[in-house]
Amino acid sequence: MGILAGLGSRLPSYGRSIPAWLSRRRRSGKAEGFWRPLAFFLGVVAIYAVTQTHYDYLAQYMFFTHRAQHLVLHHAAPFLIALAAPLPVLAAGVPNQMKGFPGRAIAVRILWPLYRLLQHPVVAPMLFVGLIYFWLIPEVHFDAMLSRQLYQVMNWSMMLDGLLFWWLMLDPRTPERLGYGTRIVVLLAVVPPQIFLGAYLTFSKYELFDVYAVCGRAWPLAPLADQQLGGLITWIPATMMSVLGVLIVIRYLLGENRWQALSLQ
């Protein structure tokens, strides 16, 4: 909450101050502020921790550790990275050789329509929730946990989709196609499907994912207890991320209204 409070204290001029902030950084060579770099750093470290350490091994042999891994990849880490709004600084750090890459214009023309489609206010929440459901289809989950290539596709797809979704929700600017009110509606719309899925996993009387019995669990935990813990992780912290997102968007909205009121004085 300290990160949110620190970011929130500058929200009235947040969206409009990015170019000035970036120009000051370019002149001084120093990054201003503390909370935004910290949020970005924590997001990147969290992704590293659940994919490039021994934790990734545990995520393949326990269902609840797997769900915690996807909570980080799909919710918490992308949330922090999007909250940091790092694109201006990252863009400023792109080497000139890459900026002048001959195929850049062609790549932009090809990828931009796809990006706009994925960021559509109807497509984005459906994809956000749909990927969670898709990778938890027992047959699909079984294959993904036994195939190294498919396992990587699963994790990468969750992380990239999380970055796209939370950037759309937490972008400090106000795109004409997605105002603050629409963002709140989208954030609330993804809550019920996650609650339903988490509750189903938690209260199911049957073991749904037998891949962990086939490969063996890292710890001697009863299958249903493992599944119930995974269901609670899918249910409670994941939906709370949407609540935090709504609070931040409301803060953006209040800051926007305050800025407009000051400009009229």
JSON list of C-alpha atoms in Angstrom, two decimals, residues 7 23-25 43 59 62 79 114 120 128 141 148 153 173 204 206 217 232 246 248:
[
{"chain": "A", "resi": 7, "resn": "LEU", "atom": "CA", "xyz": [2.26, 6.89, -6.65]},
{"chain": "A", "resi": 23, "resn": "SER", "atom": "CA", "xyz": [12.90, 15.67, -20.39]},
{"chain": "A", "resi": 24, "resn": "ARG", "atom": "CA", "xyz": [14.19, 16.49, -16.91]},
{"chain": "A", "resi": 25, "resn": "ARG", "atom": "CA", "xyz": [15.61, 13.00, -16.62]},
{"chain": "A", "resi": 43, "resn": "GLY", "atom": "CA", "xyz": [7.65, -6.65, -10.69]},
{"chain": "A", "resi": 59, "resn": "ALA", "atom": "CA", "xyz": [5.39, -25.10, -9.36]},
{"chain": "A", "resi": 62, "resn": "MET", "atom": "CA", "xyz": [2.37, -28.89, -6.46]},
{"chain": "A", "resi": 79, "resn": "PHE", "atom": "CA", "xyz": [0.30, -4.99, -12.06]},
{"chain": "A", "resi": 114, "resn": "LEU", "atom": "CA", "xyz": [-3.03, -6.96, -33.45]},
{"chain": "A", "resi": 120, "resn": "HIS", "atom": "CA", "xyz": [-10.14, -3.83, -27.17]},
{"chain": "A", "resi": 128, "resn": "PHE", "atom": "CA", "xyz": [-7.59, -12.23, -19.40]},
{"chain": "A", "resi": 141, "resn": "HIS", "atom": "CA", "xyz": [-3.24, -28.71, -17.90]},
{"chain": "A", "resi": 148, "resn": "ARG", "atom": "CA", "xyz": [8.52, -28.48, -21.38]},
{"chain": "A", "resi": 153, "resn": "VAL", "atom": "CA", "xyz": [4.09, -21.33, -23.71]},
{"chain": "A", "resi": 173, "resn": "ARG", "atom": "CA", "xyz": [-3.20, 8.53, -19.73]},
{"chain": "A", "resi": 204, "resn": "SER", "atom": "CA", "xyz": [-14.79, -29.63, -5.46]},
{"chain": "A", "resi": 206, "resn": "TYR", "atom": "CA", "xyz": [-12.95, -34.67, -6.67]},
{"chain": "A", "resi": 217, "resn": "ARG", "atom": "CA", "xyz": [4.09, -34.10, -5.31]},
{"chain": "A", "resi": 232, "resn": "LEU", "atom": "CA", "xyz": [-8.17, -20.14, -2.66]},
{"chain": "A", "resi": 246, "resn": "VAL", "atom": "CA", "xyz": [-10.47, -0.02, -9.31]},
{"chain": "A", "resi": 248, "resn": "ILE", "atom": "CA", "xyz": [-6.21, 3.28, -8.54]}
]
